[in-house]
Amino acid sequence: MASAYYSNTTHIDFASVLAMENPGMVSVFNALMDSGLEGFLGCPAVIYESELVDFFNNGSVRDGLVVSTVNGVPVEISEQLFAETFELPVNGLEDLSEMPKDKICDARSIVSLSGEPVSLSGRKGQMKIEYRLLCDIMEKSISVKASSFNALTVEKFSLLTAVVCGIRMNWASILFNILKKMVTAGSKQAKGFAVQISLLLESIPNLELGESSEFPASKILTEKTAHLFVSLNDKVGVEEAAGAPKPKAASKKRPAADVGAPVAKKKRTMRKKSSSSKDNLEIVAMEQEAVPIQMIEPLTVAPAAEDISDQPAGENDGVKAVVADVDATAEKLDEQVAEPSASVETSVGEPFEPAVEVPAEEARPSSVDDVDFIIQ
């Protein structure tokens, strides 16, 4: 968008700011006019946004000229056209590095708020309020640097010195070289001069321009906006000049490790999985639920008939006698269970157990082993 080309631009309404009742501010704007920058900084504020986009997209440097194509029409801008359009001085220093050192030292004391020479690697808060405003104008509208506007550099202070100390500068050459950097591919120079390029395009023959847009009023320095700048920045400058400490935010960075300090080795701990070894096993007594004892009637197992039939005929007589006695005993038990005597008292929870008289010869269990013993 074309607004990016003038987002940081400061334009000046000289008639308005010279009517201020602030002597310091008036002296600064008079110094700008004496330097020959009035026609560049105070020209009519018009913007052709779509043409600006074409100019920078197609712009380049050829044979010392700034060339481009706007709306299909070739555009050529020479240093002479640039100087004549804005009535810029063409004599004087062409390089800021040629600024006399004694003038820089004088300017460091002139602009200081505390009386001590300002540090060229410090901040603008060291300077008086009117010179802080002048530094902003020179940085945003002359050098067009995409950097921190609150920090001082040698280049910024050289521009300031040229105006404060009245150094003759070839502003036509300095500003035209900045314009050439703006259209040079790969250059780190920020793009600007939006108002000035729009005026230059109006002077190109056979170039039909679209509708112009109004330059933002908030970016035009008038008496009102100058007073607003003072009210917003004056208190900050006093605090910085007095050296009032500012609370520092807690750093989120980790502290640097001491290289010389011995490094403690961390012991690696191993976790073993629990195993069911004999050492880990313990005998645990488990309490079991009590189960009431149940009385079960004894059952007499008679040998199968086929087993008896297999015995010899002479030996079967004794076995048959035993079997007959067992059968008789079982019948007596059945009769007693069916008709219990009245004298027998049973209590709840106690099993009924009939009294049975067992003959002496039948007292032993009649297992198969016993049968074999009797037969023998």
mmCIF file of N, CA and C in Angstrom, residues 201-285:
data_model
loop_
_atom_site.group_PDB
_atom_site.id
_atom_site.type_symbol
_atom_site.label_atom_id
_atom_site.label_comp_id
_atom_site.label_asym_id
_atom_site.label_seq_id
_atom_site.Cartn_x
_atom_site.Cartn_y
_atom_site.Cartn_z
ATOM 1 N N LEU A 201 5.880 14.051 -10.262
ATOM 2 C CA LEU A 201 5.091 13.382 -11.308
ATOM 3 C C LEU A 201 4.143 14.357 -11.994
ATOM 4 N N GLU A 202 3.711 15.399 -11.286
ATOM 5 C CA GLU A 202 2.830 16.399 -11.906
ATOM 6 C C GLU A 202 3.555 17.178 -13.015
ATOM 7 N N SER A 203 4.885 17.214 -12.933
ATOM 8 C CA SER A 203 5.658 17.963 -13.934
ATOM 9 C C SER A 203 6.074 17.111 -15.132
ATOM 10 N N ILE A 204 5.747 15.831 -15.132
ATOM 11 C CA ILE A 204 6.120 14.949 -16.244
ATOM 12 C C ILE A 204 5.112 15.146 -17.381
ATOM 13 N N PRO A 205 5.587 15.498 -18.603
ATOM 14 C CA PRO A 205 4.641 15.694 -19.716
ATOM 15 C C PRO A 205 4.008 14.375 -20.153
ATOM 16 N N ASN A 206 2.781 14.467 -20.641
ATOM 17 C CA ASN A 206 2.008 13.335 -21.185
ATOM 18 C C ASN A 206 1.661 12.276 -20.127
ATOM 19 N N LEU A 207 1.841 12.602 -18.874
ATOM 20 C CA LEU A 207 1.494 11.646 -17.807
ATOM 21 C C LEU A 207 0.172 12.072 -17.181
ATOM 22 N N GLU A 208 -0.818 11.220 -17.366
ATOM 23 C CA GLU A 208 -2.129 11.484 -16.776
ATOM 24 C C GLU A 208 -2.196 10.815 -15.399
ATOM 25 N N LEU A 209 -2.402 11.606 -14.411
ATOM 26 C CA LEU A 209 -2.442 11.125 -13.031
ATOM 27 C C LEU A 209 -3.883 10.901 -12.597
ATOM 28 N N GLY A 210 -4.043 9.965 -11.700
ATOM 29 C CA GLY A 210 -5.370 9.697 -11.147
ATOM 30 C C GLY A 210 -5.742 10.727 -10.104
ATOM 31 N N GLU A 211 -6.747 10.387 -9.359
ATOM 32 C CA GLU A 211 -7.229 11.316 -8.326
ATOM 33 C C GLU A 211 -6.261 11.333 -7.153
ATOM 34 N N SER A 212 -5.923 12.499 -6.701
ATOM 35 C CA SER A 212 -5.006 12.636 -5.562
ATOM 36 C C SER A 212 -5.773 12.454 -4.256
ATOM 37 N N SER A 213 -5.068 12.022 -3.243
ATOM 38 C CA SER A 213 -5.651 11.846 -1.905
ATOM 39 C C SER A 213 -5.052 12.868 -0.956
ATOM 40 N N GLU A 214 -5.795 13.154 0.078
ATOM 41 C CA GLU A 214 -5.369 14.174 1.035
ATOM 42 C C GLU A 214 -4.308 13.601 1.969
ATOM 43 N N PHE A 215 -3.279 14.362 2.173
ATOM 44 C CA PHE A 215 -2.228 13.931 3.103
ATOM 45 C C PHE A 215 -2.774 13.997 4.530
ATOM 46 N N PRO A 216 -2.490 12.984 5.374
ATOM 47 C CA PRO A 216 -3.043 12.960 6.740
ATOM 48 C C PRO A 216 -2.669 14.217 7.521
ATOM 49 N N ALA A 217 -3.670 14.841 8.095
ATOM 50 C CA ALA A 217 -3.438 16.080 8.852
ATOM 51 C C ALA A 217 -2.592 15.833 10.092
ATOM 52 N N SER A 218 -2.655 14.618 10.634
ATOM 53 C CA SER A 218 -1.879 14.310 11.846
ATOM 54 C C SER A 218 -0.381 14.298 11.585
ATOM 55 N N LYS A 219 0.015 14.201 10.312
ATOM 56 C CA LYS A 219 1.437 14.170 9.963
ATOM 57 C C LYS A 219 1.957 15.523 9.494
ATOM 58 N N ILE A 220 1.114 16.529 9.535
ATOM 59 C CA ILE A 220 1.532 17.886 9.190
ATOM 60 C C ILE A 220 1.802 18.649 10.485
ATOM 61 N N LEU A 221 3.011 19.176 10.615
ATOM 62 C CA LEU A 221 3.425 19.862 11.837
ATOM 63 C C LEU A 221 2.897 21.293 11.808
ATOM 64 N N THR A 222 1.963 21.575 12.698
ATOM 65 C CA THR A 222 1.382 22.910 12.841
ATOM 66 C C THR A 222 1.612 23.389 14.271
ATOM 67 N N GLU A 223 1.076 24.548 14.578
ATOM 68 C CA GLU A 223 1.214 25.052 15.945
ATOM 69 C C GLU A 223 0.557 24.102 16.949
ATOM 70 N N LYS A 224 -0.589 23.570 16.572
ATOM 71 C CA LYS A 224 -1.305 22.666 17.471
ATOM 72 C C LYS A 224 -0.539 21.366 17.688
ATOM 73 N N THR A 225 -0.096 20.741 16.610
ATOM 74 C CA THR A 225 0.628 19.460 16.749
ATOM 75 C C THR A 225 1.986 19.656 17.402
ATOM 76 N N ALA A 226 2.594 20.827 17.230
ATOM 77 C CA ALA A 226 3.871 21.103 17.891
ATOM 78 C C ALA A 226 3.671 21.206 19.407
ATOM 79 N N HIS A 227 2.606 21.855 19.838
ATOM 80 C CA HIS A 227 2.304 21.921 21.279
ATOM 81 C C HIS A 227 2.011 20.529 21.835
ATOM 82 N N LEU A 228 1.341 19.718 21.049
ATOM 83 C CA LEU A 228 1.071 18.347 21.487
ATOM 84 C C LEU A 228 2.373 17.559 21.649
ATOM 85 N N PHE A 229 3.304 17.743 20.739
ATOM 86 C CA PHE A 229 4.604 17.071 20.844
ATOM 87 C C PHE A 229 5.322 17.499 22.124
ATOM 88 N N VAL A 230 5.261 18.770 22.443
ATOM 89 C CA VAL A 230 5.924 19.275 23.645
ATOM 90 C C VAL A 230 5.311 18.656 24.896
ATOM 91 N N SER A 231 3.985 18.628 24.970
ATOM 92 C CA SER A 231 3.323 18.099 26.167
ATOM 93 C C SER A 231 3.586 16.610 26.371
ATOM 94 N N LEU A 232 3.770 15.876 25.286
ATOM 95 C CA LEU A 232 3.994 14.432 25.403
ATOM 96 C C LEU A 232 5.438 14.081 25.700
ATOM 97 N N ASN A 233 6.368 14.923 25.335
ATOM 98 C CA ASN A 233 7.789 14.553 25.433
ATOM 99 C C ASN A 233 8.592 15.370 26.435
ATOM 100 N N ASP A 234 8.044 16.466 26.907
ATOM 101 C CA ASP A 234 8.821 17.327 27.795
ATOM 102 C C ASP A 234 9.126 16.645 29.123
ATOM 103 N N LYS A 235 8.144 15.971 29.698
ATOM 104 C CA LYS A 235 8.344 15.309 30.990
ATOM 105 C C LYS A 235 9.347 14.184 30.893
ATOM 106 N N VAL A 236 9.305 13.458 29.779
ATOM 107 C CA VAL A 236 10.243 12.352 29.598
ATOM 108 C C VAL A 236 11.672 12.869 29.523
ATOM 109 N N GLY A 237 11.871 14.017 28.846
ATOM 110 C CA GLY A 237 13.213 14.573 28.726
ATOM 111 C C GLY A 237 13.768 15.025 30.051
ATOM 112 N N VAL A 238 12.925 15.608 30.914
ATOM 113 C CA VAL A 238 13.389 16.058 32.224
ATOM 114 C C VAL A 238 13.836 14.878 33.068
ATOM 115 N N GLU A 239 13.102 13.774 33.040
ATOM 116 C CA GLU A 239 13.466 12.592 33.821
ATOM 117 C C GLU A 239 14.782 11.990 33.334
ATOM 118 N N GLU A 240 14.971 11.938 32.014
ATOM 119 C CA GLU A 240 16.197 11.359 31.488
ATOM 120 C C GLU A 240 17.389 12.259 31.771
ATOM 121 N N ALA A 241 17.204 13.580 31.701
ATOM 122 C CA ALA A 241 18.308 14.491 31.979
ATOM 123 C C ALA A 241 18.701 14.455 33.447
ATOM 124 N N ALA A 242 17.717 14.283 34.345
ATOM 125 C CA ALA A 242 18.014 14.216 35.774
ATOM 126 C C ALA A 242 18.605 12.896 36.184
ATOM 127 N N GLY A 243 18.590 11.932 35.277
ATOM 128 C CA GLY A 243 19.155 10.619 35.578
ATOM 129 C C GLY A 243 18.298 9.803 36.499
ATOM 130 N N ALA A 244 17.004 10.027 36.498
ATOM 131 C CA ALA A 244 16.104 9.262 37.359
ATOM 132 C C ALA A 244 16.089 7.816 36.912
ATOM 133 N N PRO A 245 16.337 6.914 37.848
ATOM 134 C CA PRO A 245 16.352 5.496 37.454
ATOM 135 C C PRO A 245 14.973 5.011 37.092
ATOM 136 N N LYS A 246 14.918 4.235 36.067
ATOM 137 C CA LYS A 246 13.658 3.654 35.624
ATOM 138 C C LYS A 246 13.588 2.204 36.050
ATOM 139 N N PRO A 247 12.427 1.769 36.515
ATOM 140 C CA PRO A 247 12.323 0.357 36.885
ATOM 141 C C PRO A 247 12.515 -0.531 35.676
ATOM 142 N N LYS A 248 13.376 -1.477 35.845
ATOM 143 C CA LYS A 248 13.649 -2.398 34.752
ATOM 144 C C LYS A 248 12.775 -3.632 34.881
ATOM 145 N N ALA A 249 12.281 -4.038 33.762
ATOM 146 C CA ALA A 249 11.472 -5.260 33.754
ATOM 147 C C ALA A 249 12.361 -6.451 34.014
ATOM 148 N N ALA A 250 11.811 -7.409 34.728
ATOM 149 C CA ALA A 250 12.582 -8.608 35.032
ATOM 150 C C ALA A 250 12.925 -9.352 33.746
ATOM 151 N N SER A 251 14.192 -9.663 33.648
ATOM 152 C CA SER A 251 14.641 -10.353 32.436
ATOM 153 C C SER A 251 14.183 -11.791 32.464
ATOM 154 N N LYS A 252 13.717 -12.261 31.302
ATOM 155 C CA LYS A 252 13.270 -13.641 31.182
ATOM 156 C C LYS A 252 14.386 -14.566 30.714
ATOM 157 N N LYS A 253 15.579 -13.964 30.443
ATOM 158 C CA LYS A 253 16.682 -14.788 29.978
ATOM 159 C C LYS A 253 17.325 -15.519 31.140
ATOM 160 N N ARG A 254 17.857 -16.671 30.873
ATOM 161 C CA ARG A 254 18.569 -17.415 31.894
ATOM 162 C C ARG A 254 19.920 -16.777 32.155
ATOM 163 N N PRO A 255 20.391 -16.732 33.403
ATOM 164 C CA PRO A 255 21.710 -16.155 33.678
ATOM 165 C C PRO A 255 22.801 -16.962 33.002
ATOM 166 N N ALA A 256 23.839 -16.250 32.565
ATOM 167 C CA ALA A 256 24.944 -16.919 31.877
ATOM 168 C C ALA A 256 25.669 -17.842 32.832
ATOM 169 N N ALA A 257 26.012 -18.986 32.360
ATOM 170 C CA ALA A 257 26.698 -19.980 33.193
ATOM 171 C C ALA A 257 28.133 -19.570 33.415
ATOM 172 N N ASP A 258 28.661 -19.777 34.628
ATOM 173 C CA ASP A 258 30.049 -19.490 34.951
ATOM 174 C C ASP A 258 30.925 -20.569 34.337
ATOM 175 N N VAL A 259 31.788 -20.116 33.383
ATOM 176 C CA VAL A 259 32.598 -21.102 32.652
ATOM 177 C C VAL A 259 33.618 -21.742 33.562
ATOM 178 N N GLY A 260 34.193 -20.938 34.477
ATOM 179 C CA GLY A 260 35.269 -21.469 35.328
ATOM 180 C C GLY A 260 34.774 -22.298 36.484
ATOM 181 N N ALA A 261 33.520 -22.219 36.817
ATOM 182 C CA ALA A 261 32.993 -22.948 37.969
ATOM 183 C C ALA A 261 32.928 -24.429 37.670
ATOM 184 N N PRO A 262 33.285 -25.262 38.687
ATOM 185 C CA PRO A 262 33.215 -26.716 38.451
ATOM 186 C C PRO A 262 31.780 -27.156 38.251
ATOM 187 N N VAL A 263 31.641 -28.073 37.369
ATOM 188 C CA VAL A 263 30.314 -28.563 37.037
ATOM 189 C C VAL A 263 30.046 -29.830 37.839
ATOM 190 N N ALA A 264 28.996 -29.809 38.614
ATOM 191 C CA ALA A 264 28.649 -30.979 39.416
ATOM 192 C C ALA A 264 28.036 -32.042 38.528
ATOM 193 N N LYS A 265 28.586 -33.251 38.670
ATOM 194 C CA LYS A 265 28.062 -34.337 37.854
ATOM 195 C C LYS A 265 26.782 -34.876 38.472
ATOM 196 N N LYS A 266 25.852 -35.104 37.670
ATOM 197 C CA LYS A 266 24.583 -35.656 38.131
ATOM 198 C C LYS A 266 24.636 -37.173 38.098
ATOM 199 N N LYS A 267 24.224 -37.767 39.195
ATOM 200 C CA LYS A 267 24.181 -39.226 39.259
ATOM 201 C C LYS A 267 22.910 -39.716 38.601
ATOM 202 N N ARG A 268 23.121 -40.705 37.788
ATOM 203 C CA ARG A 268 21.970 -41.273 37.090
ATOM 204 C C ARG A 268 21.360 -42.367 37.954
ATOM 205 N N THR A 269 20.132 -42.268 38.246
ATOM 206 C CA THR A 269 19.437 -43.271 39.048
ATOM 207 C C THR A 269 18.661 -44.180 38.129
ATOM 208 N N MET A 270 18.791 -45.479 38.426
ATOM 209 C CA MET A 270 18.098 -46.487 37.612
ATOM 210 C C MET A 270 16.919 -47.031 38.409
ATOM 211 N N ARG A 271 15.832 -47.126 37.777
ATOM 212 C CA ARG A 271 14.640 -47.705 38.399
ATOM 213 C C ARG A 271 14.405 -49.089 37.826
ATOM 214 N N LYS A 272 14.414 -50.069 38.725
ATOM 215 C CA LYS A 272 14.178 -51.444 38.293
ATOM 216 C C LYS A 272 12.713 -51.793 38.453
ATOM 217 N N LYS A 273 12.266 -52.604 37.554
ATOM 218 C CA LYS A 273 10.895 -53.082 37.656
ATOM 219 C C LYS A 273 10.782 -54.089 38.783
ATOM 220 N N SER A 274 9.670 -54.060 39.485
ATOM 221 C CA SER A 274 9.475 -54.981 40.601
ATOM 222 C C SER A 274 9.376 -56.398 40.077
ATOM 223 N N SER A 275 10.172 -57.301 40.656
ATOM 224 C CA SER A 275 10.188 -58.703 40.240
ATOM 225 C C SER A 275 9.668 -59.564 41.371
ATOM 226 N N SER A 276 9.100 -60.686 41.035
ATOM 227 C CA SER A 276 8.516 -61.591 42.029
ATOM 228 C C SER A 276 9.554 -62.622 42.444
ATOM 229 N N SER A 277 10.659 -62.151 43.024
ATOM 230 C CA SER A 277 11.694 -63.057 43.505
ATOM 231 C C SER A 277 11.310 -63.599 44.868
ATOM 232 N N LYS A 278 12.070 -64.572 45.314
ATOM 233 C CA LYS A 278 11.753 -65.202 46.603
ATOM 234 C C LYS A 278 12.005 -64.252 47.763
ATOM 235 N N ASP A 279 13.009 -63.322 47.552
ATOM 236 C CA ASP A 279 13.319 -62.396 48.641
ATOM 237 C C ASP A 279 12.196 -61.395 48.868
ATOM 238 N N ASN A 280 11.478 -61.076 47.815
ATOM 239 C CA ASN A 280 10.421 -60.078 47.940
ATOM 240 C C ASN A 280 9.091 -60.671 48.375
ATOM 241 N N LEU A 281 9.026 -62.000 48.386
ATOM 242 C CA LEU A 281 7.765 -62.637 48.752
ATOM 243 C C LEU A 281 7.664 -62.771 50.260
ATOM 244 N N GLU A 282 6.540 -62.471 50.827
ATOM 245 C CA GLU A 282 6.284 -62.626 52.255
ATOM 246 C C GLU A 282 5.020 -63.441 52.442
ATOM 247 N N ILE A 283 5.061 -64.251 53.528
ATOM 248 C CA ILE A 283 3.887 -65.072 53.843
ATOM 249 C C ILE A 283 2.901 -64.207 54.609
ATOM 250 N N VAL A 284 1.738 -64.077 54.054
ATOM 251 C CA VAL A 284 0.719 -63.243 54.665
ATOM 252 C C VAL A 284 -0.414 -64.136 55.132
ATOM 253 N N ALA A 285 -0.730 -63.994 56.382
ATOM 254 C CA ALA A 285 -1.827 -64.799 56.932
ATOM 255 C C ALA A 285 -3.146 -64.211 56.479
#
